XYZ file of C-alpha atoms in Angstrom:
781
model
C -44.004 -6.313 42.988
C -41.863 -4.906 46.054
C -38.566 -7.114 45.193
C -38.541 -4.684 41.487
C -39.160 -1.461 43.287
C -36.576 -2.206 45.867
C -34.373 -2.556 42.738
C -35.341 0.409 40.705
C -34.720 1.868 43.829
C -31.157 0.538 44.138
C -30.825 1.481 40.664
C -31.807 4.806 41.292
C -30.125 5.142 44.657
C -26.816 3.887 42.170
C -27.534 6.327 40.136
C -27.595 8.999 42.372
C -24.473 7.677 44.543
C -22.477 7.820 41.139
C -21.375 10.845 40.996
C -20.209 11.803 44.206
C -18.660 7.673 44.409
C -16.356 8.478 40.846
C -15.195 11.631 41.764
C -14.120 10.276 45.254
C -12.395 7.630 43.699
C -10.814 10.364 40.457
C -9.890 12.660 43.563
C -7.986 9.770 45.688
C -10.318 10.683 48.441
C -11.439 8.037 51.104
C -14.215 6.325 50.473
C -15.072 4.871 54.064
C -17.579 7.497 54.511
C -19.771 5.893 51.320
C -19.384 2.508 52.830
C -20.210 3.210 56.405
C -23.511 5.099 54.698
C -24.287 2.002 52.626
C -24.393 -0.356 55.433
C -25.725 2.152 57.737
C -28.914 2.840 55.453
C -28.971 -0.879 54.849
C -28.140 -0.952 50.671
C -24.476 -1.375 50.228
C -25.990 -3.022 46.480
C -26.397 0.258 45.964
C -22.674 1.253 46.633
C -21.680 -2.098 44.696
C -23.514 -1.204 41.809
C -21.944 2.251 41.331
C -18.963 0.723 41.881
C -19.491 -1.595 38.961
C -20.657 1.235 36.291
C -17.694 3.600 37.410
C -15.291 0.212 36.518
C -17.487 0.034 33.283
C -16.969 3.336 32.413
C -13.888 3.392 32.766
C -12.803 0.083 31.098
C -14.596 1.843 28.275
C -12.369 4.968 28.358
C -9.069 2.390 28.656
C -10.313 0.528 24.858
C -11.010 4.250 23.621
C -7.646 5.044 24.652
C -6.033 1.567 23.457
C -8.075 1.763 20.344
C -6.449 5.228 19.312
C -2.906 4.608 19.969
C -2.758 0.869 18.771
C -1.940 2.079 14.979
C 0.376 4.328 16.190
C 2.362 1.817 18.486
C 2.081 -0.812 15.212
C 3.774 2.437 13.214
C 6.518 2.766 15.615
C 7.120 -1.044 15.416
C 7.302 -0.892 12.127
C 9.780 1.515 11.794
C 11.970 0.432 14.986
C 11.891 -2.679 12.633
C 13.373 -1.132 9.345
C 16.108 1.540 11.730
C 17.170 -2.380 12.379
C 17.478 -3.314 9.482
C 19.317 -0.014 8.528
C 21.798 -0.714 11.170
C 22.420 -4.359 10.152
C 23.000 -2.717 6.654
C 25.469 0.120 8.234
C 27.250 -2.075 10.135
C 27.997 -4.709 7.480
C 28.948 -1.610 5.183
C 31.404 -0.781 7.815
C 32.909 -4.163 8.734
C 33.610 -4.333 4.767
C 35.104 -0.862 5.137
C 37.502 -1.829 7.872
C 38.903 -4.788 6.149
C 39.773 -2.625 3.099
C 41.682 -0.030 5.459
C 43.553 -2.218 7.141
C 44.179 -4.132 3.358
C 45.368 -0.499 2.312
C 46.812 0.791 5.223
C 49.118 -2.284 6.067
C 51.478 -1.482 3.440
C 51.517 1.716 4.450
C 52.675 1.251 7.790
C 55.287 -0.837 6.442
C 56.379 1.928 4.327
C 56.315 4.345 7.224
C 58.501 2.460 9.312
C 60.852 1.716 7.010
C 61.211 5.298 6.219
C 61.865 6.189 9.627
C 64.166 3.078 9.590
C 66.045 4.989 6.620
C 65.819 8.194 8.032
C 67.386 7.080 11.124
C 70.308 5.789 9.493
C 70.474 8.527 7.158
C 71.082 10.878 10.457
C 73.313 8.363 11.437
C 75.389 8.633 7.794
C 75.249 12.530 7.808
C 76.861 12.716 11.730
C 79.685 9.769 10.444
C 80.599 12.410 7.440
C 80.209 15.481 9.043
C 82.862 13.629 11.385
C 84.983 12.640 8.534
C 85.423 16.466 6.676
C 87.456 16.995 9.820
C 89.675 15.240 8.565
C 90.333 16.353 5.192
C 92.315 14.666 2.793
C 92.763 12.142 5.763
C 95.522 14.225 7.398
C 93.830 13.043 10.585
C 94.374 9.719 10.015
C 97.629 10.145 8.756
C 98.863 11.925 12.722
C 97.060 8.691 13.849
C 99.059 6.780 12.181
C 102.682 8.865 12.680
C 101.244 8.842 16.218
C 101.449 4.970 16.036
C 104.093 4.257 14.217
C 106.672 6.313 16.686
C 104.926 4.553 19.237
C 105.352 1.066 18.281
C 108.979 1.253 16.316
C 111.139 4.026 17.701
C 110.060 4.489 21.690
C 109.152 1.057 22.473
C 111.775 -0.779 19.778
C 115.174 -1.574 21.591
C 118.364 -0.103 21.106
C 120.769 -1.769 17.987
C 124.474 -1.061 16.482
C 123.351 0.114 12.899
C 124.014 -2.889 10.791
C 122.773 -5.235 13.231
C 119.070 -6.755 12.289
C 116.788 -5.345 15.329
C 115.158 -8.625 17.272
C 113.382 -7.279 20.025
C 109.156 -7.232 19.953
C 107.616 -4.208 17.658
C 111.457 -3.073 16.497
C 112.320 -1.874 13.264
C 114.498 -4.581 11.574
C 115.947 -2.020 9.336
C 118.370 1.031 10.402
C 117.572 2.551 7.414
C 114.101 2.623 7.992
C 114.609 3.478 11.171
C 116.862 6.665 10.329
C 113.801 7.363 7.689
C 111.159 7.066 10.343
C 113.390 9.045 12.593
C 113.272 11.737 10.108
C 110.118 11.831 8.369
C 107.839 11.482 10.839
C 108.202 14.848 12.450
C 108.081 16.416 8.793
C 104.805 14.528 8.278
C 103.404 16.198 11.657
C 104.975 19.276 11.288
C 103.341 19.366 7.349
C 99.784 18.220 9.053
C 99.757 20.630 11.761
C 100.157 23.522 9.164
C 97.485 22.101 7.015
C 95.198 21.685 9.761
C 96.096 25.055 11.694
C 95.587 26.529 8.097
C 92.341 25.349 8.333
C 91.633 25.912 11.728
C 92.504 29.501 11.728
C 90.426 30.265 8.798
C 87.519 28.334 10.907
C 87.890 30.721 13.613
C 87.624 33.902 11.465
C 84.632 32.429 9.864
C 83.236 31.896 12.827
C 83.665 35.176 14.444
C 81.842 36.515 11.715
C 78.530 34.293 13.001
C 79.235 34.160 16.679
C 77.461 37.768 16.134
C 74.231 36.363 14.760
C 75.079 33.215 17.611
C 74.962 36.069 20.384
C 71.830 37.938 18.911
C 69.593 34.501 18.669
C 71.196 33.721 22.141
C 69.878 36.884 23.569
C 66.510 36.219 22.127
C 65.686 33.939 23.477
C 66.447 35.021 26.726
C 64.149 37.420 25.769
C 61.789 35.188 25.359
C 61.771 33.151 28.338
C 61.446 36.748 30.425
C 58.656 37.129 28.344
C 57.126 33.676 29.579
C 58.121 34.217 33.288
C 56.503 38.017 33.044
C 53.293 36.064 31.969
C 53.624 33.486 34.147
C 53.951 35.898 37.156
C 50.738 37.752 36.411
C 48.925 34.231 35.811
C 50.065 32.383 38.842
C 52.843 33.926 41.408
C 51.652 34.917 44.383
C 51.775 38.235 45.564
C 54.427 36.936 48.436
C 56.384 34.987 46.140
C 56.812 37.988 43.615
C 57.829 40.049 46.830
C 61.153 38.252 47.609
C 62.018 37.170 43.404
C 65.592 38.312 42.676
C 67.822 38.240 39.539
C 70.416 37.125 40.572
C 68.457 34.138 41.722
C 66.594 33.577 38.172
C 68.686 31.430 36.172
C 67.425 32.085 32.070
C 67.787 28.577 30.141
C 68.179 28.543 26.156
C 65.909 25.175 24.858
C 67.238 22.044 26.589
C 66.336 20.427 23.088
C 67.934 22.794 20.798
C 70.483 24.958 22.916
C 71.436 26.725 19.765
C 71.256 29.176 17.169
C 68.601 27.073 14.478
C 68.504 26.603 10.681
C 65.442 25.416 9.001
C 63.913 22.605 10.297
C 65.161 22.950 13.929
C 68.945 22.074 13.321
C 71.273 23.780 15.210
C 74.394 25.643 12.607
C 78.016 24.527 13.476
C 80.771 27.056 12.845
C 80.319 27.303 8.977
C 77.091 28.051 9.077
C 76.099 24.566 7.484
C 73.459 22.156 9.398
C 73.755 19.655 12.600
C 71.062 17.471 12.840
C 73.263 16.315 16.425
C 72.999 17.653 19.928
C 75.348 20.082 21.416
C 74.983 24.292 22.038
C 76.804 25.233 18.456
C 76.554 21.751 16.508
C 80.914 21.197 16.632
C 83.335 19.199 18.360
C 86.951 19.977 18.627
C 87.875 16.476 19.973
C 90.135 15.751 16.994
C 92.414 18.636 17.950
C 93.323 18.041 21.518
C 96.815 15.981 20.042
C 97.563 19.286 17.582
C 100.250 21.849 19.338
C 97.916 24.761 17.988
C 96.700 26.011 21.203
C 99.328 28.573 21.937
C 98.116 30.204 18.331
C 94.259 29.663 19.330
C 95.180 31.760 22.374
C 97.089 34.768 20.436
C 94.005 34.524 17.367
C 91.194 34.620 20.152
C 93.121 37.809 22.139
C 92.807 39.635 18.721
C 89.708 38.712 18.104
C 88.226 39.941 21.362
C 90.394 43.131 21.296
C 88.938 43.900 18.186
C 85.089 43.178 19.290
C 85.721 45.610 21.906
C 86.041 48.296 19.419
C 83.459 51.274 20.262
C 82.968 53.178 16.657
C 82.585 57.106 17.028
C 80.816 57.777 14.042
C 77.834 55.527 15.446
C 75.947 56.289 18.293
C 76.089 53.789 21.131
C 72.546 53.388 21.641
C 72.491 52.198 17.720
C 75.423 49.854 17.812
C 74.851 48.417 21.789
C 73.046 45.532 20.622
C 75.482 44.889 17.462
C 78.560 45.407 20.580
C 77.312 42.955 23.448
C 76.011 40.746 20.598
C 79.697 39.779 19.785
C 81.092 39.933 22.882
C 78.278 36.929 23.995
C 78.859 35.212 20.423
C 82.286 35.239 21.126
C 82.689 33.098 24.858
C 79.681 30.972 23.658
C 81.761 29.626 20.991
C 84.618 30.115 24.126
C 82.557 28.043 26.291
C 82.280 25.449 23.616
C 86.206 25.526 22.604
C 86.677 24.718 26.702
C 83.942 21.706 26.976
C 84.903 20.062 23.255
C 88.384 20.407 22.400
C 90.572 18.974 25.406
C 93.831 20.657 26.286
C 93.477 23.071 23.097
C 92.153 25.450 25.967
C 92.337 25.752 29.768
C 89.650 26.990 32.073
C 91.813 29.462 33.728
C 92.516 31.387 29.835
C 88.801 31.596 29.464
C 88.446 33.311 32.790
C 91.361 35.370 31.973
C 89.210 36.517 28.861
C 86.226 36.720 30.877
C 87.815 39.147 33.815
C 88.917 41.630 30.365
C 85.769 40.944 28.931
C 83.659 41.969 31.737
C 86.283 44.990 32.933
C 86.355 46.697 29.487
C 82.093 46.340 29.291
C 81.785 47.735 32.946
C 84.447 50.549 31.417
C 82.186 51.343 28.238
C 78.712 51.643 30.708
C 80.481 53.655 32.243
C 81.744 55.375 29.866
C 78.581 55.902 28.084
C 76.160 56.155 30.520
C 77.699 59.344 31.497
C 77.244 60.949 28.377
C 73.554 60.018 27.910
C 71.144 62.709 28.625
C 67.975 60.926 27.616
C 66.494 58.141 30.066
C 64.685 56.460 27.287
C 68.469 55.855 25.620
C 69.592 54.375 29.520
C 66.616 51.932 29.479
C 67.280 50.744 26.335
C 70.722 49.604 26.604
C 69.672 48.442 30.357
C 67.398 45.976 29.213
C 69.744 44.531 26.348
C 72.650 44.309 28.973
C 70.471 42.552 31.398
C 69.317 39.939 28.905
C 73.184 39.766 28.038
C 73.767 38.917 31.576
C 71.091 36.675 31.763
C 72.384 34.484 28.626
C 75.962 34.383 29.663
C 75.146 33.536 33.389
C 73.391 30.950 31.543
C 77.179 29.900 30.667
C 78.793 30.254 33.865
C 80.412 33.296 33.668
C 79.786 36.105 36.021
C 78.000 39.236 35.024
C 77.526 40.875 38.615
C 79.967 43.763 37.861
C 77.569 44.819 35.136
C 74.731 44.401 37.121
C 76.442 46.712 39.537
C 77.233 49.655 37.054
C 73.371 49.542 36.099
C 72.841 50.355 39.936
C 75.081 52.292 39.962
C 73.277 54.871 37.395
C 69.661 54.311 39.139
C 69.740 57.691 40.332
C 71.084 59.541 37.204
C 68.163 57.474 35.066
C 65.364 58.383 37.684
C 66.342 62.637 37.530
C 66.556 62.165 33.827
C 62.518 60.486 33.884
C 62.007 63.038 36.215
C 63.406 66.190 33.901
C 61.260 64.019 30.980
C 57.747 64.110 32.742
C 58.590 67.697 33.918
C 58.101 68.825 30.491
C 55.225 66.481 29.624
C 53.367 67.734 33.066
C 54.285 71.610 32.255
C 52.931 70.441 28.816
C 49.167 68.921 29.520
C 48.624 71.350 32.450
C 49.497 74.728 30.033
C 46.991 72.910 27.431
C 44.208 72.589 30.073
C 40.862 75.017 28.608
C 39.652 74.316 32.552
C 36.491 72.486 30.507
C 34.958 69.310 32.092
C 35.231 66.314 29.571
C 33.209 65.278 26.977
C 33.456 61.099 26.430
C 31.291 60.268 23.581
C 32.326 56.470 23.572
C 32.785 53.449 26.120
C 36.185 53.337 24.515
C 36.808 56.710 25.657
C 35.583 56.161 29.458
C 37.612 53.333 29.868
C 40.590 55.077 28.684
C 40.385 57.764 30.421
C 38.931 56.810 34.160
C 38.261 53.371 33.982
C 42.115 53.137 33.411
C 43.147 54.788 36.310
C 40.475 53.596 38.649
C 38.996 57.310 39.362
C 35.405 56.377 38.913
C 33.023 56.872 41.513
C 30.763 54.151 40.449
C 31.067 50.617 39.214
C 28.136 51.690 36.684
C 28.984 52.645 33.442
C 27.527 55.713 32.684
C 24.920 56.859 29.758
C 27.006 58.192 27.048
C 27.482 61.249 26.273
C 29.305 61.557 29.275
C 30.319 64.680 30.778
C 33.459 64.396 33.406
C 33.879 66.540 36.648
C 37.051 66.912 36.057
C 39.497 68.663 32.613
C 41.938 67.189 30.616
C 44.607 67.966 32.521
C 43.654 64.638 35.057
C 43.427 61.831 32.655
C 46.478 63.396 30.386
C 48.646 63.409 33.789
C 47.384 60.445 34.911
C 49.060 58.795 31.954
C 52.670 60.641 32.318
C 52.514 59.134 36.109
C 51.696 55.501 34.959
C 54.277 55.926 32.184
C 56.789 57.062 34.436
C 55.988 53.830 37.260
C 55.977 51.598 34.277
C 59.480 53.154 33.318
C 60.591 52.935 36.839
C 59.710 49.139 37.271
C 61.440 48.487 34.007
C 64.479 49.678 34.809
C 64.936 47.788 38.480
C 63.456 45.254 36.802
C 66.363 42.640 36.293
C 69.198 45.008 37.515
C 69.761 42.595 41.056
C 68.092 45.289 42.974
C 65.946 43.297 45.580
C 62.640 44.513 46.154
C 62.884 47.698 44.491
C 59.438 49.167 45.242
C 60.501 51.323 47.719
C 63.101 52.570 45.537
C 60.423 53.538 42.619
C 57.900 54.625 45.474
C 60.843 57.277 46.324
C 60.937 58.435 42.955
C 57.324 58.218 42.235
C 56.724 60.573 45.548
C 58.772 63.019 44.171
C 57.128 63.175 40.792
C 54.012 63.497 42.535
C 55.456 66.281 45.559
C 58.338 68.206 43.480
C 56.893 67.870 39.422
C 53.328 67.496 39.653
C 52.468 69.487 42.745
C 54.759 72.361 41.605
C 53.144 71.838 38.138
C 49.979 72.882 39.762
C 50.510 75.131 42.001
C 52.307 77.172 39.268
C 49.266 76.807 37.109
C 47.235 78.253 40.219
C 49.376 80.864 40.680
C 49.738 82.059 37.198
C 46.582 81.441 35.123
C 43.521 80.704 37.125
C 41.412 83.861 37.484
C 38.312 83.444 37.900
C 35.510 81.445 40.181
C 35.118 79.243 37.425
C 38.156 78.049 36.610
C 39.336 77.609 40.342
C 36.178 75.352 40.874
C 37.825 73.456 37.864
C 40.797 72.823 39.371
C 39.770 72.125 42.845
C 37.495 69.162 41.440
C 40.551 68.169 39.606
C 42.410 67.835 43.083
C 39.905 65.545 44.241
C 40.056 63.390 41.150
C 43.799 63.490 41.382
C 43.630 62.429 45.040
C 42.121 59.080 43.961
C 44.434 58.759 40.810
C 47.387 58.874 43.613
C 46.175 56.039 45.329
C 46.191 54.107 41.881
C 49.674 55.137 41.107
C 50.879 53.742 44.504
C 48.857 50.403 44.139
C 49.737 50.201 40.506
C 53.728 50.533 41.685
C 53.576 47.763 44.265
C 51.667 45.768 41.835
C 54.152 45.782 38.918
C 56.842 45.681 41.784
C 56.118 42.538 42.819
C 54.661 42.847 46.525
C 51.039 42.738 48.348
C 49.482 45.506 48.418
C 48.735 45.770 51.731
C 52.255 46.688 52.220
C 51.454 49.536 49.826
C 48.913 50.755 51.728
C 51.154 50.529 54.793
C 53.812 52.861 53.199
C 51.442 55.752 52.643
C 51.623 59.168 53.340
C 49.430 62.338 53.237
C 47.417 63.158 49.782
C 51.343 64.157 47.492
C 49.522 67.764 45.501
C 48.683 69.188 48.896
C 49.823 72.359 48.915
C 48.400 72.864 45.150
C 44.813 71.360 46.933
C 45.280 73.916 49.455
C 46.679 76.960 47.343
C 43.235 76.321 44.521
C 40.972 75.991 47.712
C 42.587 79.342 48.974
C 42.024 80.993 45.496
C 38.860 79.966 45.126
C 38.090 80.687 48.475
C 39.587 84.099 47.706
C 37.880 85.178 44.737
C 34.795 84.242 46.254
C 35.619 86.804 49.223
C 36.513 89.588 47.053
C 33.006 89.003 45.091
C 31.265 89.059 48.685
C 33.256 92.288 49.381
C 31.564 93.824 46.060
C 28.205 93.240 47.142
C 29.322 94.455 51.005
C 29.342 97.442 49.894
C 25.650 98.271 49.610
C 25.928 98.053 53.491
C 26.327 102.018 53.008
C 22.608 102.177 51.282
C 21.508 101.504 55.512
C 19.807 103.592 57.366
C 21.740 102.565 60.779
C 19.382 105.482 62.692
C 16.179 104.791 60.919
C 13.010 104.631 62.381
C 12.104 100.801 61.336
C 14.123 97.960 58.997
C 12.752 94.982 56.351
C 11.695 92.182 57.725
C 13.244 90.342 54.567
C 17.196 91.697 54.949
C 18.817 94.431 53.446
C 19.638 94.599 50.053
C 23.204 93.389 50.243
C 21.921 90.887 51.789
C 19.666 89.568 49.180
C 22.541 90.403 46.901
C 24.800 87.503 48.478
C 22.052 85.195 49.077
C 21.351 85.553 45.092
C 24.877 85.035 44.564
C 25.006 81.640 46.898
C 22.267 79.881 45.386
C 23.991 80.623 41.612
C 27.337 79.462 43.165
C 25.671 76.106 44.810
C 23.548 75.054 42.054
C 26.754 75.728 39.445
C 29.357 74.124 41.822
C 27.033 71.213 42.624
C 27.736 70.099 39.238
C 31.341 70.145 39.285
C 32.823 70.504 42.493
C 32.690 66.961 45.352
C 30.380 67.325 48.583
C 33.697 68.269 51.057
C 35.203 70.448 48.599
C 31.774 72.966 48.234
C 31.407 72.279 52.064
C 34.617 73.765 52.752
C 33.925 76.593 50.630
C 30.451 77.260 51.852
C 31.893 77.667 55.095
C 35.016 80.338 54.341
C 32.255 82.610 52.577
C 29.850 82.459 55.292
C 32.628 82.824 57.709
C 33.917 86.130 55.711
C 30.175 87.308 55.770
C 30.296 87.293 59.337
C 33.831 89.073 60.207
C 32.264 91.327 57.282
C 29.333 92.385 59.431
C 30.892 92.816 62.581
C 33.362 94.910 60.417
C 30.682 97.161 58.999
C 29.696 97.460 62.618
C 33.340 98.439 63.298
C 33.876 100.493 60.069
C 34.778 104.395 60.616
C 31.495 105.025 58.224
C 29.002 103.857 60.650
C 29.141 106.507 63.723
C 25.825 105.562 65.437
C 23.628 103.048 65.341
C 20.057 101.943 66.962
C 17.938 99.175 67.779
C 16.259 99.123 64.336
C 19.191 98.997 62.307
C 20.419 95.858 64.824
C 17.103 94.495 63.977
C 17.798 94.460 60.050
C 21.146 92.836 60.399
C 19.345 90.304 62.313
C 16.794 89.421 59.663
C 20.324 89.657 57.049
C 21.590 87.182 59.780
C 18.542 84.638 59.621
C 18.971 84.683 55.949
C 22.195 83.860 55.551
C 21.423 80.523 58.708
C 18.681 80.079 56.286
C 21.044 79.119 53.362
C 23.381 77.017 55.904
C 20.197 74.954 56.593
C 19.219 74.387 52.808
C 22.901 73.134 52.051
C 22.768 70.532 55.353
C 22.804 67.816 53.217
C 26.446 68.504 51.908
C 27.138 66.491 55.643
C 28.677 63.746 55.651
C 27.111 62.717 59.361
C 23.642 63.722 59.489
C 21.776 67.348 58.154
C 21.828 68.040 61.848
C 24.953 68.037 61.746
C 25.673 69.333 58.120
C 23.767 73.030 59.719
C 25.258 73.223 62.709
C 28.397 73.319 60.985
C 27.599 75.733 58.736
C 26.108 78.115 61.010
C 29.319 77.790 63.529
C 30.888 80.410 60.357
C 28.217 82.546 61.221
C 28.867 82.896 64.674
C 30.805 86.175 65.881
C 28.243 88.117 64.151
C 25.548 86.127 65.429
C 26.521 86.105 69.024
C 27.149 90.163 68.476
C 23.776 90.752 67.241
C 22.438 88.514 69.849
C 24.017 90.931 73.048
C 23.584 93.677 71.295
C 19.633 92.878 71.222
C 19.859 91.235 74.215
C 17.608 92.434 77.515
C 21.096 91.699 79.759
C 23.905 92.503 77.905
C 25.568 92.853 81.287
C 25.521 89.062 81.469
C 28.593 89.499 78.799
C 31.066 89.784 82.149
C 29.928 86.636 83.446
C 32.657 84.237 82.296
C 30.512 81.343 82.263
C 28.184 82.808 79.978
C 30.546 84.514 78.034
C 32.203 81.369 77.395
C 28.656 79.669 76.813
C 27.000 82.247 74.618
C 29.683 85.272 73.331
C 32.846 82.756 73.110
C 33.473 84.256 69.403
C 33.218 88.078 70.354
C 36.867 89.827 71.217
C 35.514 92.131 74.305
C 37.598 95.133 72.868
C 35.095 95.128 69.602
C 32.405 94.811 71.800
C 33.654 98.079 73.417
C 34.065 99.871 70.193
C 30.968 98.975 69.021
C 28.487 99.867 72.306
C 29.713 103.216 71.934
C 28.421 103.695 69.003
C 24.591 101.557 70.052
C 22.202 104.492 70.385
C 19.109 103.727 71.933
C 16.262 104.566 74.234
C 16.929 105.458 78.086
C 15.462 102.664 80.026
C 17.719 100.206 78.089
C 21.340 99.324 79.621
C 23.230 100.704 76.083
C 20.921 104.024 75.809
C 23.180 106.357 77.494
C 25.656 105.630 74.507
C 23.608 108.452 72.350
C 25.367 111.093 74.022
C 28.996 110.916 74.850
C 27.690 114.539 77.496
C 24.922 111.802 79.001
C 25.811 110.235 82.303
C 27.030 106.883 81.761
C 25.006 103.868 83.154
C 26.614 102.117 85.742
C 26.102 98.804 83.923
C 27.347 100.139 80.815
C 30.838 101.279 82.848
C 31.153 97.895 84.320
C 30.857 96.434 80.831
C 33.637 98.743 79.674
C 35.519 98.096 82.424
């Protein structure tokens, strides 16, 4: 009975301990405490029973999971077997298709090989036929045969008497036949030369017709090569390499695999316009003419042709005919180069060089004459671009083009003067069209076109649209004109033989900004700005243009191919400084005039009153209202630094006018109450200055101090008049410290008018007959 009870107890203990043991095992905890407890209590069977129970529970769970997933596993195996069967079928199908494709493609590949071989043979046959055409009616072969006869039977035969048979090797056996050969060979040679010479002359006339097209195509290749180089320069070349670039070191080559003008399918054209699939610049070969005596006639014909090419029509403007003029000459010398390299002794290198010297001298003369007549910058630029491409093209064939580049450099100043003149008119129109209104931009592209393209934004964050810019239309319009000037200037200086031309571009850019743009803005300020709002708008424009000027020099450096640090190193002061200073001076003058109108209210002040208003006099309150309205409006348009300078000038003017009121003839006498009233006015102005302290770029405290300094003269005067010890003004140290803005003559004149009680220093000033105070006398001295 006892053991049964123990077993039950053990079973009960197992049930009791099952949950904590299971939780420990599931959580990966240490079972050591349970084991020690079981052995400590002497009941390990309870722990073993709990473990067995946990094991059985997990086995049941595993069986349930396996039972649940068994069917899915079986279905997956079936699917894999089905997929394997389909893969075998696909493999068999692909194998069959491959066999069929090889069976069908084999004959096609064989046919293709045969076609390629036949095409190669056809090309060789065509080349042979074209070579044979040079010997029309077998004249060339006849000439070769006659030369062989003369060499073998006449020049090398032994002398023999007439009627005697010659027995020398290769000699003519019959004197009659020898005399016939001696008579007919020169006649045959002359006939062949006349025949070929006529055809050759006709060909020269025809090649002159196609030379123009040949020159245009060759120059077109040079233009394409230049464009590719520009793209490569933007993407790859470093700034240091750009600074050393020179057109004299850049050789543009036509396509090597197709070195001449092309016809359909990439085949080059010969002089008659027929296709020539053989290699070569022009696709014609003058080797068969080596033995002909046509060099004198060829030289004469080519000189006549070149002379004709030099003719410049007076009926057609050179701007319209210059491409034809230079393309004709380019084609002529490309043909001349081919003749030199394929005709053997037909012409010599010295003759070609002589022709080129004549041509270059004539082209220089024509350019000098035409450039001297032109009065439009864009016309010079168009001709210069084509001339530089002409030079690149002819340099590829070994011709020297430096004299042409020298002509371009010589007219650099004239081009820029004309360009400046054009920009002066455009800027004048843009400035005169300004309505002094902030620009409204409704779309992102407008912001990009008018702001981002000139890097005049103040933040990298895209604003919300519609966006009201702080500047007027003058700013982007002027920026576009200046940017166009820079690009045109760089375009003229590029490829013209000029080394490191950034400083030349910069020199003319400085002139554009300093003379043209600054002058136009200065004229606008002096003649067209009449109100405060207009002056504020122009002042705001100046600040934006200052940022734009930084962009202009960076843009010029970028296009000129020099590092930006070199452009920054050469920077000078703001080029529109005159217009900026005039604008701010005009704005300040208009505000001073407005302040003067308010200062007329000082006539209402009771200078000998028995009390004063702590809230300030009427004029001061009116000025404060106006200044606060001005600031609220100006903050929307004027930059902080400009507004601070303007406010400083206005407050300084107020201070001067307050001192001036004390000095004016309208104030005969004043007492302490009047001075206290002015003190209250100054406190209003100083409070206004303190409220604008956030305009300072350093701190609010320094900003308040800067604006308060504008009121220093009036403040020091009021402090002196209200001081209990004004005699300290005579102390140089104290005067320098506390009254350094006061002029002693002004102080003396004002003190004469100050009337106060007899116990104060200035009390005796009330009556000129009264006894003068000793301190006052000392002060007067």
